[in-house]
Coordinates of C-alpha atoms in Angstrom, one line a residue:
X10 CA 108.6 -112.4 -46.5
X11 CA 107.0 -109.1 -45.4
X12 CA 104.7 -106.6 -47.1
X13 CA 107.3 -105.7 -49.8
X14 CA 106.5 -109.0 -51.6
X15 CA 103.3 -109.3 -53.7
X16 CA 100.5 -110.9 -51.7
X17 CA 97.2 -110.3 -53.5
X18 CA 96.3 -111.8 -56.9
X19 CA 96.5 -108.3 -58.4
X20 CA 100.0 -107.7 -57.1
X21 CA 101.3 -111.1 -58.0
X22 CA 100.0 -110.9 -61.6
X23 CA 101.4 -107.4 -61.9
X24 CA 104.8 -108.6 -60.7
X25 CA 104.8 -111.5 -63.1
X26 CA 103.8 -109.3 -66.1
X27 CA 106.4 -106.7 -65.2
X28 CA 109.1 -109.4 -64.8
X29 CA 110.0 -108.4 -61.2
X30 CA 109.1 -112.0 -60.2
X31 CA 108.6 -115.1 -62.3
X32 CA 105.8 -117.5 -61.8
X33 CA 108.4 -120.2 -61.0
X34 CA 109.8 -118.0 -58.2
X35 CA 106.3 -117.4 -56.9
X36 CA 105.6 -121.2 -56.7
X37 CA 108.9 -121.8 -55.0
X38 CA 108.0 -119.1 -52.4
X39 CA 104.6 -120.7 -51.9
X40 CA 106.2 -124.1 -51.0
X41 CA 108.7 -122.4 -48.7
X42 CA 105.8 -120.7 -46.9
X43 CA 104.0 -124.0 -46.6
X44 CA 107.1 -125.5 -45.0
X45 CA 107.5 -122.5 -42.7
X46 CA 103.9 -122.5 -41.6
X47 CA 104.3 -126.2 -40.7
X48 CA 100.7 -127.2 -40.3
X49 CA 100.1 -130.7 -41.8
X50 CA 96.3 -130.3 -41.4
X51 CA 95.9 -127.6 -44.0
X52 CA 96.5 -129.8 -47.1
X53 CA 95.2 -133.3 -47.6
X54 CA 97.4 -133.7 -50.7
X55 CA 100.1 -131.4 -52.0
X56 CA 101.6 -131.5 -55.4
X57 CA 105.3 -132.2 -55.9
X58 CA 107.1 -128.9 -55.8
X59 CA 109.2 -129.7 -58.9
X60 CA 106.0 -130.5 -61.0
X61 CA 104.4 -127.2 -60.0
X62 CA 107.6 -125.2 -60.8
X63 CA 107.8 -127.0 -64.2
X64 CA 104.2 -125.9 -65.0
X65 CA 105.1 -122.3 -63.9
X66 CA 108.1 -122.3 -66.2
X67 CA 105.9 -123.5 -69.1
X68 CA 103.7 -120.4 -68.6
X69 CA 106.6 -118.2 -69.8
X70 CA 105.8 -119.3 -73.4
X71 CA 102.3 -117.9 -73.1
X72 CA 100.9 -114.4 -73.5
X73 CA 100.8 -113.0 -70.0
X74 CA 98.4 -110.2 -70.9
X75 CA 95.8 -112.7 -72.0
X76 CA 95.9 -114.7 -68.7
X77 CA 94.0 -113.0 -65.8
X78 CA 95.5 -115.4 -63.2
X79 CA 99.0 -115.6 -64.8
X80 CA 101.2 -117.7 -62.4
X81 CA 98.8 -117.4 -59.4
X82 CA 99.1 -120.4 -57.0
X83 CA 95.7 -121.8 -56.0
X84 CA 94.5 -124.3 -53.4
X85 CA 91.3 -126.4 -54.0
X86 CA 89.0 -127.8 -51.3
X87 CA 89.2 -131.6 -51.4
X88 CA 85.6 -132.1 -52.4
X89 CA 86.3 -130.6 -55.9
X90 CA 88.0 -132.7 -58.6
X91 CA 91.4 -131.6 -59.8
X92 CA 93.4 -133.8 -62.1
X93 CA 96.4 -135.3 -60.5
X94 CA 95.0 -135.4 -57.0
X95 CA 92.6 -137.9 -55.3
X96 CA 89.3 -136.5 -54.2
X97 CA 88.6 -137.6 -50.6
X98 CA 85.9 -135.2 -49.2
X99 CA 88.0 -135.8 -46.0
X100 CA 87.0 -139.5 -45.8
X101 CA 89.8 -141.9 -46.8
X102 CA 87.3 -144.7 -47.4
X103 CA 85.4 -142.5 -50.0
X104 CA 88.5 -141.5 -51.9
X105 CA 88.6 -141.8 -55.7
X106 CA 90.9 -140.5 -58.5
X107 CA 89.1 -138.2 -61.0
X108 CA 89.8 -138.6 -64.7
X109 CA 89.5 -134.9 -65.4
X110 CA 89.3 -131.5 -63.7
X111 CA 86.1 -130.1 -62.4
X112 CA 84.8 -127.3 -64.7
X113 CA 85.8 -124.6 -62.1
X114 CA 89.4 -125.9 -61.9
X115 CA 89.7 -126.3 -65.6
X116 CA 88.7 -122.6 -66.1
X117 CA 91.2 -121.5 -63.4
X118 CA 94.0 -123.4 -65.2
X119 CA 93.0 -121.9 -68.5
X120 CA 93.4 -118.4 -66.9
X121 CA 97.0 -119.2 -65.9
X122 CA 96.5 -120.4 -62.3
X123 CA 98.6 -123.2 -60.9
X124 CA 96.9 -125.7 -58.6
X125 CA 99.3 -126.7 -55.8
X126 CA 97.1 -128.8 -53.5
X127 CA 93.9 -130.1 -52.1
X128 CA 92.8 -128.7 -48.7
X129 CA 91.2 -130.2 -45.6
X130 CA 87.5 -129.8 -44.8
X131 CA 84.8 -130.9 -42.4
X132 CA 84.1 -134.3 -43.7
X133 CA 81.6 -134.3 -46.6
X134 CA 81.4 -130.6 -46.2
X135 CA 79.1 -131.1 -43.2
X136 CA 79.9 -128.5 -40.5
X137 CA 80.8 -124.8 -40.0
X138 CA 83.5 -125.5 -37.4
X139 CA 86.4 -127.1 -39.3
X140 CA 87.2 -129.7 -36.6
X141 CA 85.4 -132.8 -38.2
X142 CA 88.2 -134.3 -40.3
X143 CA 90.4 -137.4 -39.9
X144 CA 93.2 -135.4 -41.4
X145 CA 93.5 -133.1 -38.4
X146 CA 92.3 -129.6 -37.5
X147 CA 93.9 -126.8 -39.4
X148 CA 95.2 -124.0 -37.2
X149 CA 93.2 -120.8 -37.3
X150 CA 95.5 -118.3 -39.0
X151 CA 94.7 -115.4 -36.6
X152 CA 94.5 -117.0 -33.2
X153 CA 95.6 -120.6 -32.7
X154 CA 93.0 -121.5 -30.0
X155 CA 90.0 -120.6 -32.2
X156 CA 88.3 -123.0 -34.6
X157 CA 89.4 -122.4 -38.2
X158 CA 85.8 -122.4 -39.4
X159 CA 84.3 -124.9 -41.8
X160 CA 83.6 -126.7 -43.8
X161 CA 86.2 -125.0 -46.0
X162 CA 88.8 -125.0 -43.1
X163 CA 91.9 -125.7 -45.1
X164 CA 91.1 -123.4 -48.0
X165 CA 90.4 -120.4 -45.6
X166 CA 93.4 -120.9 -43.4
X167 CA 95.7 -121.3 -46.5
X168 CA 94.7 -117.8 -47.7
X169 CA 94.6 -116.3 -44.2
X170 CA 98.1 -117.6 -43.5
X171 CA 99.5 -116.2 -46.8
X172 CA 100.2 -119.6 -48.3
X173 CA 98.2 -118.9 -51.4
X174 CA 96.3 -115.7 -52.5
X175 CA 93.3 -117.7 -53.8
X176 CA 91.5 -120.9 -52.8
X177 CA 88.2 -122.6 -53.7
X178 CA 85.8 -123.6 -51.0
X179 CA 82.2 -124.7 -51.2
X180 CA 79.1 -123.2 -49.6
X181 CA 75.8 -124.9 -48.9
X182 CA 75.0 -123.5 -45.5
X183 CA 77.8 -120.9 -44.9
X184 CA 81.0 -122.8 -45.5
X185 CA 82.4 -120.1 -47.7
X186 CA 81.5 -117.3 -45.3
X187 CA 82.1 -118.4 -41.7
X188 CA 85.7 -119.5 -42.2
X189 CA 86.4 -116.2 -44.1
X190 CA 85.3 -114.2 -41.1
X191 CA 87.4 -116.4 -38.7
X192 CA 90.6 -115.8 -40.8
X193 CA 90.1 -112.1 -41.7
X194 CA 89.7 -112.7 -45.4
X195 CA 87.0 -112.2 -48.1
X196 CA 84.6 -115.1 -48.8
X197 CA 82.5 -114.8 -52.0
X198 CA 79.4 -117.0 -52.2
X199 CA 78.2 -116.6 -55.8
X200 CA 74.6 -116.9 -57.1
X201 CA 73.6 -120.6 -57.4
X202 CA 74.5 -122.0 -60.8
X203 CA 76.9 -119.2 -61.7
X204 CA 80.0 -121.4 -61.2
X205 CA 79.5 -125.0 -62.5
X206 CA 79.3 -127.7 -59.9
X207 CA 80.4 -130.4 -62.4
X208 CA 83.2 -132.3 -60.6
X209 CA 82.0 -131.3 -57.1
X210 CA 81.1 -134.0 -54.5
X211 CA 77.7 -132.8 -53.5
X212 CA 76.6 -132.0 -49.9
X213 CA 73.1 -130.9 -50.9
X214 CA 73.0 -131.0 -54.6
X215 CA 70.2 -128.5 -55.1
X216 CA 71.9 -125.9 -52.8
X217 CA 75.7 -126.3 -53.3
X218 CA 78.0 -123.8 -54.9
X219 CA 81.7 -123.4 -55.3
X220 CA 82.9 -120.4 -53.4
X221 CA 86.0 -118.1 -53.5
X222 CA 88.5 -117.1 -50.7
X223 CA 90.8 -114.2 -51.3
X224 CA 92.5 -111.3 -49.5
X225 CA 90.5 -108.6 -51.2
X226 CA 87.1 -108.2 -52.9
X227 CA 88.7 -107.3 -56.2
X228 CA 90.7 -110.5 -56.2
X229 CA 87.6 -112.6 -55.4
X230 CA 85.5 -110.9 -58.1
X231 CA 88.3 -111.5 -60.6
X232 CA 88.4 -115.2 -59.8
X233 CA 84.6 -115.4 -60.0
X234 CA 84.7 -113.7 -63.5
X235 CA 87.1 -116.4 -64.7
X236 CA 85.0 -119.3 -63.4
X237 CA 81.5 -118.0 -64.1
X238 CA 79.5 -119.1 -67.0
X239 CA 77.0 -121.9 -68.1
X240 CA 78.2 -125.5 -68.4
X241 CA 76.5 -128.3 -70.3
X242 CA 78.0 -130.8 -67.9
X243 CA 76.0 -129.3 -64.9
X244 CA 72.2 -129.5 -65.0
X245 CA 72.1 -126.9 -62.2
X246 CA 74.2 -124.4 -64.2
X247 CA 72.5 -121.1 -65.1
X248 CA 73.6 -118.4 -67.5
X249 CA 74.3 -115.6 -65.0
X250 CA 76.6 -113.0 -66.6
X251 CA 78.7 -111.2 -64.0
X252 CA 78.4 -107.5 -64.5
X253 CA 81.3 -105.0 -64.1
X254 CA 82.3 -103.4 -60.8
X255 CA 80.6 -100.0 -60.6
X256 CA 81.1 -96.9 -58.4
X257 CA 79.5 -96.8 -54.9
X258 CA 75.9 -95.9 -55.6
X259 CA 74.4 -92.6 -54.4
X260 CA 71.4 -94.0 -52.6
X261 CA 72.3 -97.5 -51.3
X262 CA 69.6 -99.0 -49.1
X263 CA 70.9 -101.8 -46.7
X264 CA 68.5 -103.9 -44.7
X265 CA 69.3 -104.3 -40.9
X266 CA 67.2 -106.5 -38.6
X267 CA 64.5 -105.0 -36.5
X268 CA 65.3 -104.1 -32.9
X269 CA 65.6 -107.3 -30.7
X270 CA 65.9 -109.7 -33.7
X271 CA 69.7 -110.0 -33.7
X272 CA 71.2 -113.0 -31.8
X273 CA 74.8 -112.9 -30.5
X274 CA 74.5 -115.7 -27.8
X275 CA 75.8 -113.2 -25.2
X276 CA 78.9 -112.2 -27.1
X277 CA 78.9 -108.4 -26.3
X278 CA 82.1 -107.8 -28.3
X279 CA 80.5 -109.2 -31.5
X280 CA 77.4 -107.1 -30.8
X281 CA 79.6 -104.0 -30.5
X282 CA 81.6 -104.8 -33.6
X283 CA 78.3 -105.1 -35.6
X284 CA 77.1 -101.8 -34.3
X285 CA 80.4 -100.2 -35.3
X286 CA 80.1 -101.7 -38.8
X287 CA 76.7 -100.2 -39.2
X288 CA 78.1 -96.7 -38.3
X289 CA 80.8 -97.2 -41.0
X290 CA 78.2 -98.0 -43.7
X291 CA 76.2 -94.9 -42.7
X292 CA 79.4 -92.8 -42.9
X293 CA 80.0 -94.2 -46.4
X294 CA 76.5 -92.9 -47.4
X295 CA 74.3 -96.0 -47.1
X296 CA 70.7 -95.7 -45.7
X297 CA 69.9 -98.4 -43.2
X298 CA 66.4 -99.8 -43.5
X299 CA 64.8 -102.1 -40.9
X300 CA 63.4 -105.4 -42.1
X301 CA 61.8 -108.5 -40.4
X302 CA 64.5 -111.2 -40.0
X303 CA 62.1 -113.8 -38.6
X304 CA 61.1 -115.4 -41.9
X305 CA 64.8 -115.8 -42.7
X306 CA 65.4 -117.5 -39.4
X307 CA 62.5 -119.8 -40.2
X308 CA 64.0 -120.7 -43.5
X309 CA 67.4 -121.4 -41.8
X310 CA 65.7 -123.9 -39.5
X311 CA 64.4 -125.8 -42.6
X312 CA 67.9 -126.6 -43.7
X313 CA 68.8 -129.1 -41.0
X314 CA 65.4 -129.8 -39.5
X315 CA 63.8 -130.3 -42.9
X316 CA 64.3 -132.7 -45.8
X317 CA 67.5 -131.3 -47.2
X318 CA 69.4 -133.6 -44.8
X319 CA 68.3 -136.4 -47.1
X320 CA 70.5 -134.9 -49.8
X321 CA 73.5 -135.3 -47.6
X322 CA 72.4 -138.9 -46.9
X323 CA 72.2 -139.7 -50.6
X324 CA 75.9 -138.9 -51.1
X325 CA 77.1 -141.4 -48.4
X326 CA 74.3 -143.9 -48.0
X327 CA 76.4 -146.8 -49.5
X328 CA 79.3 -145.9 -47.2
X329 CA 76.9 -145.7 -44.2
X330 CA 75.7 -149.2 -45.1
X331 CA 79.1 -150.8 -45.8
X332 CA 81.6 -149.0 -43.5
X333 CA 79.8 -146.7 -41.1
X334 CA 82.9 -146.4 -38.8
X335 CA 84.8 -144.8 -41.6
X336 CA 82.5 -141.7 -41.2
X337 CA 83.2 -139.1 -38.6
X338 CA 80.8 -139.8 -35.7
X339 CA 79.2 -136.3 -35.7
X340 CA 78.8 -136.4 -39.5
X341 CA 77.3 -139.8 -39.3
X342 CA 74.8 -138.7 -36.6
X343 CA 73.6 -135.7 -38.7
X344 CA 73.5 -137.5 -42.0
X345 CA 71.8 -140.8 -40.9
X346 CA 68.7 -138.8 -40.0
X347 CA 68.2 -138.2 -43.7
X348 CA 67.2 -141.8 -44.2
X349 CA 64.0 -141.4 -42.1
X350 CA 62.5 -138.6 -44.2
X351 CA 59.5 -139.2 -46.4
X352 CA 58.4 -137.7 -49.7
X353 CA 55.5 -136.1 -47.9
X354 CA 58.0 -134.4 -45.5
X355 CA 59.9 -133.1 -48.6
X356 CA 56.8 -131.6 -50.3
X357 CA 55.5 -130.1 -47.1
X358 CA 58.9 -128.3 -46.7
X359 CA 59.0 -127.2 -50.3
X360 CA 55.6 -125.6 -50.0
X361 CA 56.7 -123.7 -46.9
X362 CA 59.9 -122.7 -48.6
X363 CA 58.0 -121.3 -51.5
X364 CA 56.0 -119.1 -49.2
X365 CA 59.2 -117.9 -47.4
X366 CA 60.7 -117.1 -50.8
X367 CA 57.8 -114.8 -51.6
X368 CA 58.3 -113.0 -48.3
X369 CA 62.0 -112.6 -49.1
X370 CA 61.2 -111.1 -52.5
X371 CA 59.0 -108.5 -50.9
X372 CA 61.8 -107.7 -48.4
X373 CA 64.1 -106.9 -51.3
X374 CA 61.6 -104.7 -53.1
X375 CA 62.9 -101.6 -51.4
X376 CA 66.3 -102.8 -50.1
X377 CA 69.5 -103.4 -52.3
X378 CA 71.1 -105.9 -49.9
X379 CA 70.9 -107.2 -46.4
X380 CA 73.7 -106.4 -44.0
X381 CA 74.2 -109.0 -41.3
X382 CA 77.0 -110.3 -39.0
X383 CA 78.7 -113.2 -40.8
X384 CA 78.4 -115.3 -37.6
X385 CA 77.0 -114.3 -34.2
X386 CA 80.1 -115.3 -32.2
X387 CA 83.0 -117.6 -32.4
X388 CA 84.4 -120.6 -30.4
X389 CA 87.6 -122.2 -29.5
X390 CA 88.5 -125.6 -30.8
X391 CA 88.1 -127.1 -27.3
X392 CA 84.5 -125.6 -27.0
X393 CA 83.5 -127.0 -30.5
X394 CA 84.8 -130.5 -29.7
X395 CA 83.0 -130.5 -26.3
X396 CA 79.6 -129.4 -27.8
X397 CA 79.8 -130.2 -31.5
X398 CA 76.3 -130.0 -32.8
X399 CA 74.8 -127.0 -30.8
X400 CA 77.8 -124.7 -31.3
X401 CA 78.0 -125.6 -35.0
X402 CA 74.4 -124.7 -35.5
X403 CA 74.8 -121.3 -33.8
X404 CA 77.5 -120.4 -36.3
X405 CA 74.9 -120.8 -39.1
X406 CA 72.5 -118.3 -37.6
X407 CA 73.0 -115.8 -40.5
X408 CA 74.1 -118.2 -43.2
X409 CA 71.8 -121.3 -43.3
X410 CA 68.9 -119.6 -45.2
X411 CA 70.9 -118.0 -48.0
X412 CA 71.0 -120.8 -50.6
X413 CA 67.5 -121.9 -49.8
X414 CA 66.3 -118.4 -50.8
X415 CA 68.6 -118.2 -53.9
X416 CA 70.6 -115.3 -52.6
X417 CA 74.2 -114.4 -53.4
X418 CA 76.6 -113.3 -50.6
X419 CA 79.8 -111.6 -49.8
X420 CA 81.6 -112.0 -46.5
X421 CA 84.0 -109.1 -45.7
X422 CA 86.2 -108.4 -42.7
X423 CA 84.9 -105.6 -40.6
X424 CA 87.2 -105.2 -37.6
X425 CA 89.6 -106.9 -35.2
X426 CA 88.1 -107.1 -31.7
X427 CA 90.0 -106.1 -28.6
X428 CA 90.4 -109.8 -27.7
X429 CA 92.1 -110.6 -31.1
X430 CA 89.0 -112.3 -32.6
X431 CA 88.2 -111.2 -36.2
X432 CA 84.7 -109.9 -36.9
X433 CA 83.0 -109.7 -40.3
X434 CA 79.8 -108.7 -42.0
X435 CA 78.0 -110.4 -44.9
X436 CA 76.1 -108.6 -47.7
X437 CA 73.2 -110.7 -49.2
X438 CA 71.1 -109.9 -52.3
X439 CA 68.9 -111.8 -54.7
X440 CA 70.7 -114.0 -57.3
X441 CA 72.4 -112.2 -60.1
X442 CA 73.4 -109.2 -58.0
X443 CA 77.0 -110.5 -57.4
X444 CA 78.7 -107.5 -59.1
X445 CA 76.7 -105.0 -57.0
X446 CA 77.7 -106.7 -53.8
X447 CA 81.4 -106.7 -54.8
X448 CA 81.1 -103.0 -55.9
X449 CA 79.9 -101.9 -52.4
X450 CA 81.9 -104.5 -50.4
X451 CA 85.2 -103.4 -51.8
X452 CA 84.6 -99.9 -50.7
X453 CA 83.7 -101.0 -47.2
X454 CA 86.7 -103.3 -46.8
X455 CA 89.1 -100.6 -48.0
X456 CA 87.5 -98.1 -45.5
X457 CA 88.2 -100.4 -42.6
X458 CA 92.0 -100.0 -43.2
X459 CA 92.4 -103.6 -41.9
X460 CA 95.4 -105.5 -42.8
X461 CA 94.7 -108.6 -45.0
X462 CA 94.7 -112.1 -43.7
X463 CA 97.0 -112.9 -40.7
X464 CA 100.3 -111.6 -42.0
X465 CA 99.8 -107.9 -41.1
X466 CA 100.0 -106.9 -44.8
X467 CA 98.4 -103.5 -45.4
X468 CA 95.6 -103.2 -48.1
X469 CA 96.8 -101.5 -51.3
X470 CA 94.7 -98.5 -52.3
X471 CA 91.5 -99.5 -54.1
X472 CA 92.3 -99.9 -57.8
X473 CA 90.5 -97.5 -60.1
X474 CA 87.5 -99.1 -61.9
X475 CA 88.3 -100.0 -65.5
X476 CA 87.5 -97.3 -68.0
X477 CA 84.8 -99.6 -69.4
X478 CA 82.6 -98.8 -66.4
X479 CA 82.5 -95.1 -67.4
X480 CA 81.0 -96.2 -70.7
X481 CA 77.4 -95.9 -69.4
X482 CA 74.1 -95.1 -71.0
X483 CA 71.2 -93.5 -69.1
X484 CA 67.7 -95.0 -69.5
X485 CA 64.4 -93.6 -68.2
X486 CA 61.9 -95.9 -66.6
X487 CA 58.3 -95.0 -65.7
X488 CA 56.7 -98.2 -64.5
X489 CA 57.5 -101.8 -63.4
X490 CA 61.2 -101.1 -63.5
X491 CA 61.1 -98.3 -60.9
X492 CA 62.8 -98.9 -57.6
X493 CA 60.9 -101.4 -55.5
X494 CA 58.6 -102.4 -58.4
X495 CA 58.1 -105.8 -59.9
X496 CA 60.8 -105.7 -62.6
X497 CA 63.4 -103.5 -60.9
X498 CA 65.5 -106.6 -60.3
X499 CA 66.2 -106.8 -64.1
X500 CA 68.1 -103.5 -63.9
X501 CA 69.9 -104.5 -60.8
X502 CA 70.9 -107.9 -62.3
X503 CA 72.6 -105.9 -65.0
X504 CA 74.4 -103.8 -62.4
X505 CA 72.3 -100.8 -63.2
X506 CA 72.6 -97.8 -60.9
X507 CA 69.9 -95.3 -60.0
X508 CA 71.0 -91.8 -61.1
X509 CA 68.0 -89.7 -60.2
X510 CA 64.3 -89.4 -59.9
X511 CA 62.7 -86.6 -62.0
X512 CA 59.8 -85.8 -64.3
X513 CA 59.1 -85.5 -68.0
X514 CA 58.1 -82.3 -69.8
X515 CA 54.3 -81.9 -69.8
X516 CA 54.0 -83.6 -73.1
X517 CA 53.0 -87.2 -72.1
X518 CA 49.9 -89.3 -71.2
X519 CA 50.1 -92.5 -69.1
X520 CA 47.9 -95.6 -69.6
X521 CA 47.5 -98.8 -67.5
X522 CA 48.2 -101.7 -69.9
X523 CA 46.6 -105.2 -69.5
X524 CA 50.0 -107.0 -69.1
X525 CA 51.5 -109.4 -66.6
X526 CA 53.0 -108.1 -64.5
X527 CA 51.0 -104.8 -64.7
X528 CA 52.8 -102.1 -66.6
X529 CA 52.0 -98.5 -67.8
X530 CA 52.5 -97.2 -71.3
X531 CA 53.6 -93.6 -71.8
X532 CA 52.6 -91.9 -75.0
X533 CA 54.1 -88.6 -76.3
X534 CA 51.4 -86.1 -77.3
X535 CA 51.4 -82.5 -78.6
X536 CA 53.8 -80.2 -76.5
X537 CA 52.0 -78.9 -73.4
X538 CA 48.9 -81.1 -74.1
X539 CA 49.9 -83.8 -71.6
X540 CA 51.2 -83.9 -68.1
X541 CA 54.6 -84.2 -66.4
X542 CA 55.1 -87.9 -65.5
X543 CA 57.3 -89.1 -62.7
X544 CA 60.2 -91.3 -63.8
X545 CA 63.6 -92.6 -62.7
X546 CA 66.9 -92.5 -64.7
X547 CA 69.1 -95.5 -64.4
X548 CA 72.5 -96.0 -65.8
X549 CA 73.7 -99.2 -67.6
X550 CA 77.0 -100.2 -69.2
X551 CA 76.7 -100.2 -73.0
X552 CA 76.7 -104.0 -73.1
X553 CA 74.0 -104.2 -70.4
X554 CA 72.0 -101.5 -72.2
X555 CA 72.0 -103.6 -75.3
X556 CA 70.9 -106.8 -73.4
X557 CA 68.2 -104.9 -71.6
X558 CA 66.7 -103.2 -74.7
X559 CA 66.9 -106.4 -76.6
X560 CA 64.7 -108.2 -74.1
X561 CA 61.9 -105.6 -74.0
X562 CA 58.6 -107.1 -75.2
X563 CA 56.0 -105.4 -77.3
X564 CA 54.1 -103.1 -77.0
X565 CA 56.9 -101.4 -75.1
X566 CA 59.4 -99.4 -77.2
X567 CA 62.5 -97.3 -76.5
X568 CA 62.3 -93.7 -77.7
X569 CA 63.6 -90.3 -76.8
X570 CA 61.9 -88.7 -73.8
X571 CA 62.1 -85.0 -73.0
X572 CA 62.6 -84.1 -69.3
X573 CA 61.1 -81.2 -67.4
X574 CA 64.5 -79.4 -67.4
X575 CA 64.8 -79.7 -71.2
X576 CA 67.3 -82.6 -71.4
X577 CA 66.6 -85.6 -73.6
X578 CA 67.1 -89.3 -72.5
X579 CA 66.3 -92.7 -74.0
X580 CA 63.4 -94.4 -72.2
X581 CA 60.2 -96.4 -72.3
X582 CA 57.3 -95.4 -74.6
X583 CA 54.3 -97.4 -75.8
X584 CA 53.1 -98.4 -79.3
X585 CA 49.8 -96.4 -79.7
X586 CA 47.8 -99.2 -81.3
X587 CA 47.4 -101.1 -78.0
X588 CA 45.8 -98.2 -76.1
X589 CA 42.2 -98.9 -77.2
X590 CA 41.5 -101.2 -74.2
X591 CA 43.9 -99.4 -71.8
X592 CA 42.8 -97.1 -69.0
X593 CA 44.2 -93.6 -69.1
X594 CA 45.9 -92.8 -65.7
X595 CA 47.7 -89.5 -66.6
X596 CA 45.9 -87.7 -63.7
X597 CA 47.9 -89.7 -61.2
X598 CA 51.2 -88.1 -62.4
X599 CA 53.0 -91.4 -62.3
X600 CA 52.8 -95.2 -62.0
X601 CA 53.8 -95.4 -58.3
X602 CA 50.9 -93.2 -57.2
X603 CA 48.4 -95.2 -59.3
X604 CA 49.6 -98.6 -58.0
X605 CA 49.5 -97.3 -54.3
X606 CA 45.9 -96.1 -54.8
X607 CA 44.8 -99.3 -56.6
X608 CA 46.2 -101.3 -53.7
X609 CA 44.0 -99.5 -51.2
X610 CA 40.9 -99.5 -53.4

């Protein structure tokens, strides 16, 4: 069962479509691997092998080319409903039998995936250690004495051990990222609301998301694209289109914490591994920009010290009242505290969080993504059992703030330390930038030349980006859409890439409009009678260009702009009739200079 067999989703689907392996053979291999791996703590419930094979055989009647996950075996964390399995949340007393699939599982099945089992977790998804379950502790796939990581312990170890190429986890405080690092796999934590949470047992309902474990970034992004999309059944669902993967950008800016702000709890090997990862990013062409991590740490403290614990309490309050002994003692201790919180505590924390969100927004004004260790260190199972709450909270150092600040995240393997402990980094960006994180994370992971998971399987060369991504249209922006300005996030959310900064021909005048947020209007005048105005050219896919232009409000318009070097490009102009009450600011030569001067005035 070595590297000659298809391991990744991409390789498995290709083998099935080519006929070199059938979905039924793949499913049979999966069950053989589960038997060989021989860890009863990975799955809480496993489907009958003959049923899974029968489903795989039925797929043969379908059009393989139309099914992105054709015959791919998938494991699902046991706090997500899947028809035919009980949902336990790792608490037998809580167990129920769902009457239909969760939306995420339904979409996976519709794409040709075959659900083979429900995986173990830290009970009620409370924990980053993976040792808080009555169903046992899954073995870490890389080093057996280490914790598997939680709460999605079974899902991460199943992918790391090569039992399945894809599994679903959940992520409220880091449960889709910490176990990914600990098993040398990719953990994708999407923007909140991108994957429906209908059919998910909540941990903190306002912060939960379903996450993806896979061996490569491309596999994880494919799975996300299948599950993403709004859902009437989930009031927290948001329409967040996933943009295409794009080439590595020319001027990527990654945020790294200021000197002295990183915490590794004395783990020098982790500290060295992070420093090496920064060098790798620099070699790939990224600019590293320092930022203040302290507000993010403060946000992280709110998660367990603030009122969000009450959300965990709401899920199990009836069980706490009727059968408290059925709940894991550590989970019980953490969750029971939620009963003592008041409405005043909640509003006080929400006000503070809103302030912290504004600080985070400013941080991202001139940074594309944060680049952090996935976890500061790691622990053995024995250490975690001896000191369950403190060590668990240390593992959340760089993860607990993410959903509170509405960020998306991608955890990627970075290196294997000399002591055999895997180390990983996480990229974080404002919601909606999932495709951008995948586009840069895939290049970094490939550059590490690490094998995938625990089986020593080499990474295949990076797949060329689909031809569609070359179908790009340039657009010139002169004001609030410039890098670091108020509306630049709109371009990034559509996976726009900055191509260059340049100037117009000297044929334009610039005006400050009375809009919210403040914007300039650029007007074409007689050739040579205006000034050269600074602008940026961004590139959008044709579908993103259509969406972007369609959303532009009056008095802005898209027209043809002549550049200083004689080229023409589509870009922002203004309708002249609104300029009566606007202030002319042509002499500043550009919006950025005007804004900077206005700020100091």
